[in-house]
Amino acid sequence: MCTGRGDTLSLNVLFAALPHRWPQYRKQLEAAFAGAGVDCTLVNEIDDPARVDVIVYAPNSGLEDFGPFTNLKAVLNLWAGVEDIVDNTTLQVPLARMVDPGLTQGMIEWVTAHVLRHHLEIDLDITCPPGDWRYRVPKLASQQRVGILGLGSLGAACADALVSLGFDVAGWSRTAHDASHFPAFHGSDGLEQLIQRSDILVLLLPLTEATSDLIDAERLALLPKGAVLLNPGRGGLVDDAALLEALESGQVGHATLDTFRVEPLPPDHPFWTHPRVTVTPHIASATRPETASRVIAENVRRVAMGAPLLHLVDRGLGY
């Protein structure tokens, strides 16, 4: 059972994820519950769905029908993205997305590393033949324009990190964003302006009906010629065929991609062998059990106390 201090409500918590995740999370969650002042019976299997109050949920767990969970009070997503669950009509309770300090720091490190890699043209040194002395003077960060599409918790954190390194950063969000230390665009006109001034464009938007194939041939053509595209967000944000055409023409100089429409990326996909594409295996924003468990425990405590959830998903907006 799970009880908030000074409260009489007890909760049952179901961990619904792939089997190998259970030993990774069990001890971390139990420790986090203890630290948050809640005592829980945490299980990964249950005979009677009606006894479950909270589900800690990974969208690839195989659980799709929430109807039998008649006393369910909340679903706590293990992933930052909720596109695989947000439209599930059987889910009729509050849904929280994962905002994990470890996940955020991992994203900052991935984005910063690859921005610096392309900014300093490190690939030229890595692939340089012996004896080929390619002397050059790299730009300073202040001369490199970086655009961040998406100014949620991840995008804003990455923008802040890049600003601290001196990059000429600007961001874009669906609606106006209060960012006093870098230009922030919004709306359709703002999207065009942001893309046009991005030597390096970083995609950190959620995948929704409005953002699917957002980076298509028309928008790729708005980039400065030879610009770099980084996509640690969602594979469906990019029209793959349009990106390959832009790479072939030189309109896009390089694409470093961490997320894809189909994962793992099929071995015969042209991204694997294209000389101007770097593939990383969806590692930019991994959820870390230790830090994620503390976020989950706080939301379980809030359920027990009848308090609002952290990081509540707006089902209408899709994130």
CSV table of N, CA, C and O in Angstrom, one decimal, residues 2-5 7 9 11 33 36-38 54 73-74 76 96 294-312:
chain,number,residue,atom,x,y,z
A,2,CYS,N,0.3,2.3,-0.4
A,2,CYS,CA,1.1,3.6,-0.5
A,2,CYS,C,0.3,4.7,0.2
A,2,CYS,O,-0.9,4.9,-0.1
A,3,THR,N,0.9,5.3,1.2
A,3,THR,CA,0.2,6.2,2.1
A,3,THR,C,1.0,7.5,2.2
A,3,THR,O,2.2,7.4,2.5
A,4,GLY,N,0.3,8.6,2.0
A,4,GLY,CA,1.0,9.9,2.3
A,4,GLY,C,1.0,10.1,3.8
A,4,GLY,O,0.0,9.8,4.5
A,5,ARG,N,2.0,10.7,4.3
A,5,ARG,CA,2.1,11.0,5.8
A,5,ARG,C,0.9,11.9,6.2
A,5,ARG,O,0.6,12.9,5.6
A,7,ASP,N,-2.1,11.0,6.0
A,7,ASP,CA,-3.3,10.7,5.1
A,7,ASP,C,-3.7,9.2,5.3
A,7,ASP,O,-2.8,8.4,5.6
A,9,LEU,N,-5.5,7.5,2.8
A,9,LEU,CA,-5.7,6.9,1.5
A,9,LEU,C,-4.5,6.0,1.2
A,9,LEU,O,-3.3,6.4,1.2
A,11,LEU,N,-2.7,3.3,-1.7
A,11,LEU,CA,-2.7,3.1,-3.2
A,11,LEU,C,-1.9,1.9,-3.6
A,11,LEU,O,-0.9,1.6,-2.9
A,33,PHE,N,10.2,6.2,-2.9
A,33,PHE,CA,8.9,6.2,-2.2
A,33,PHE,C,9.2,6.5,-0.7
A,33,PHE,O,8.6,7.3,0.0
A,36,ALA,N,10.2,10.0,-0.1
A,36,ALA,CA,9.0,11.0,-0.3
A,36,ALA,C,8.0,10.8,0.8
A,36,ALA,O,7.0,11.5,0.9
A,37,GLY,N,8.3,9.8,1.7
A,37,GLY,CA,7.3,9.7,2.8
A,37,GLY,C,6.1,8.9,2.5
A,37,GLY,O,5.0,9.1,3.1
A,38,VAL,N,6.2,8.0,1.5
A,38,VAL,CA,5.1,7.1,1.1
A,38,VAL,C,5.5,5.7,1.2
A,38,VAL,O,6.6,5.3,0.9
A,54,VAL,N,-2.5,3.6,-9.4
A,54,VAL,CA,-1.5,4.3,-10.2
A,54,VAL,C,-0.7,3.4,-11.1
A,54,VAL,O,-0.3,2.3,-10.6
A,73,LYS,N,-6.3,6.2,-10.8
A,73,LYS,CA,-6.3,7.6,-10.5
A,73,LYS,C,-5.3,8.4,-11.3
A,73,LYS,O,-5.5,9.6,-11.5
A,74,ALA,N,-4.3,7.8,-11.8
A,74,ALA,CA,-3.3,8.5,-12.6
A,74,ALA,C,-2.4,7.5,-13.3
A,74,ALA,O,-2.2,6.4,-12.9
A,76,LEU,N,1.5,7.6,-14.9
A,76,LEU,CA,2.8,8.3,-14.9
A,76,LEU,C,3.7,7.8,-16.0
A,76,LEU,O,4.2,6.7,-15.8
A,96,ALA,N,0.7,12.1,-16.7
A,96,ALA,CA,1.8,12.9,-16.4
A,96,ALA,C,3.0,12.4,-17.3
A,96,ALA,O,3.2,11.3,-17.4
A,294,ARG,N,12.5,9.5,-8.4
A,294,ARG,CA,12.2,10.6,-7.5
A,294,ARG,C,11.0,11.4,-8.0
A,294,ARG,O,10.2,11.8,-7.2
A,295,VAL,N,11.0,11.6,-9.3
A,295,VAL,CA,9.9,12.3,-9.9
A,295,VAL,C,8.6,11.5,-9.8
A,295,VAL,O,7.5,12.0,-9.4
A,296,ILE,N,8.7,10.2,-10.0
A,296,ILE,CA,7.5,9.3,-9.9
A,296,ILE,C,7.0,9.3,-8.5
A,296,ILE,O,5.8,9.4,-8.2
A,297,ALA,N,7.9,9.2,-7.5
A,297,ALA,CA,7.5,9.1,-6.1
A,297,ALA,C,6.8,10.4,-5.7
A,297,ALA,O,5.8,10.4,-4.9
A,298,GLU,N,7.3,11.5,-6.2
A,298,GLU,CA,6.6,12.8,-5.8
A,298,GLU,C,5.2,12.8,-6.4
A,298,GLU,O,4.2,13.3,-5.7
A,299,ASN,N,5.0,12.3,-7.6
A,299,ASN,CA,3.6,12.3,-8.2
A,299,ASN,C,2.8,11.3,-7.5
A,299,ASN,O,1.6,11.5,-7.3
A,300,VAL,N,3.3,10.2,-7.1
A,300,VAL,CA,2.5,9.2,-6.3
A,300,VAL,C,2.1,9.8,-5.0
A,300,VAL,O,1.0,9.6,-4.5
A,301,ARG,N,3.0,10.5,-4.3
A,301,ARG,CA,2.7,11.2,-3.1
A,301,ARG,C,1.5,12.2,-3.3
A,301,ARG,O,0.6,12.3,-2.5
A,302,ARG,N,1.6,12.9,-4.5
A,302,ARG,CA,0.5,13.9,-4.8
A,302,ARG,C,-0.8,13.2,-5.0
A,302,ARG,O,-1.9,13.7,-4.6
A,303,VAL,N,-0.8,12.0,-5.7
A,303,VAL,CA,-2.0,11.3,-5.8
A,303,VAL,C,-2.6,10.9,-4.5
A,303,VAL,O,-3.8,11.1,-4.2
A,304,ALA,N,-1.7,10.4,-3.6
A,304,ALA,CA,-2.2,10.0,-2.2
A,304,ALA,C,-2.8,11.2,-1.5
A,304,ALA,O,-3.7,11.0,-0.7
A,305,MET,N,-2.2,12.4,-1.7
A,305,MET,CA,-2.7,13.5,-0.9
A,305,MET,C,-3.8,14.3,-1.6
A,305,MET,O,-4.3,15.3,-1.1
A,306,GLY,N,-4.1,13.9,-2.9
A,306,GLY,CA,-5.1,14.6,-3.6
A,306,GLY,C,-4.6,15.9,-4.2
A,306,GLY,O,-5.4,16.8,-4.5
A,307,ALA,N,-3.3,16.0,-4.4
A,307,ALA,CA,-2.7,17.3,-4.9
A,307,ALA,C,-2.5,17.2,-6.4
A,307,ALA,O,-2.5,16.1,-7.0
A,308,PRO,N,-2.4,18.3,-7.1
A,308,PRO,CA,-2.2,18.3,-8.6
A,308,PRO,C,-0.9,17.6,-9.0
A,308,PRO,O,0.1,17.7,-8.3
A,309,LEU,N,-0.9,16.9,-10.1
A,309,LEU,CA,0.3,16.2,-10.6
A,309,LEU,C,1.2,17.2,-11.1
A,309,LEU,O,0.9,18.2,-11.7
A,310,LEU,N,2.5,16.8,-11.0
A,310,LEU,CA,3.6,17.6,-11.8
A,310,LEU,C,3.5,17.1,-13.2
A,310,LEU,O,3.3,15.9,-13.5
A,311,HIS,N,3.8,18.0,-14.1
A,311,HIS,CA,4.0,17.7,-15.5
A,311,HIS,C,2.8,17.0,-16.2
A,311,HIS,O,2.9,16.1,-17.0
A,312,LEU,N,1.7,17.6,-15.8
A,312,LEU,CA,0.4,17.1,-16.4
A,312,LEU,C,0.3,17.3,-17.9
A,312,LEU,O,0.6,18.4,-18.3
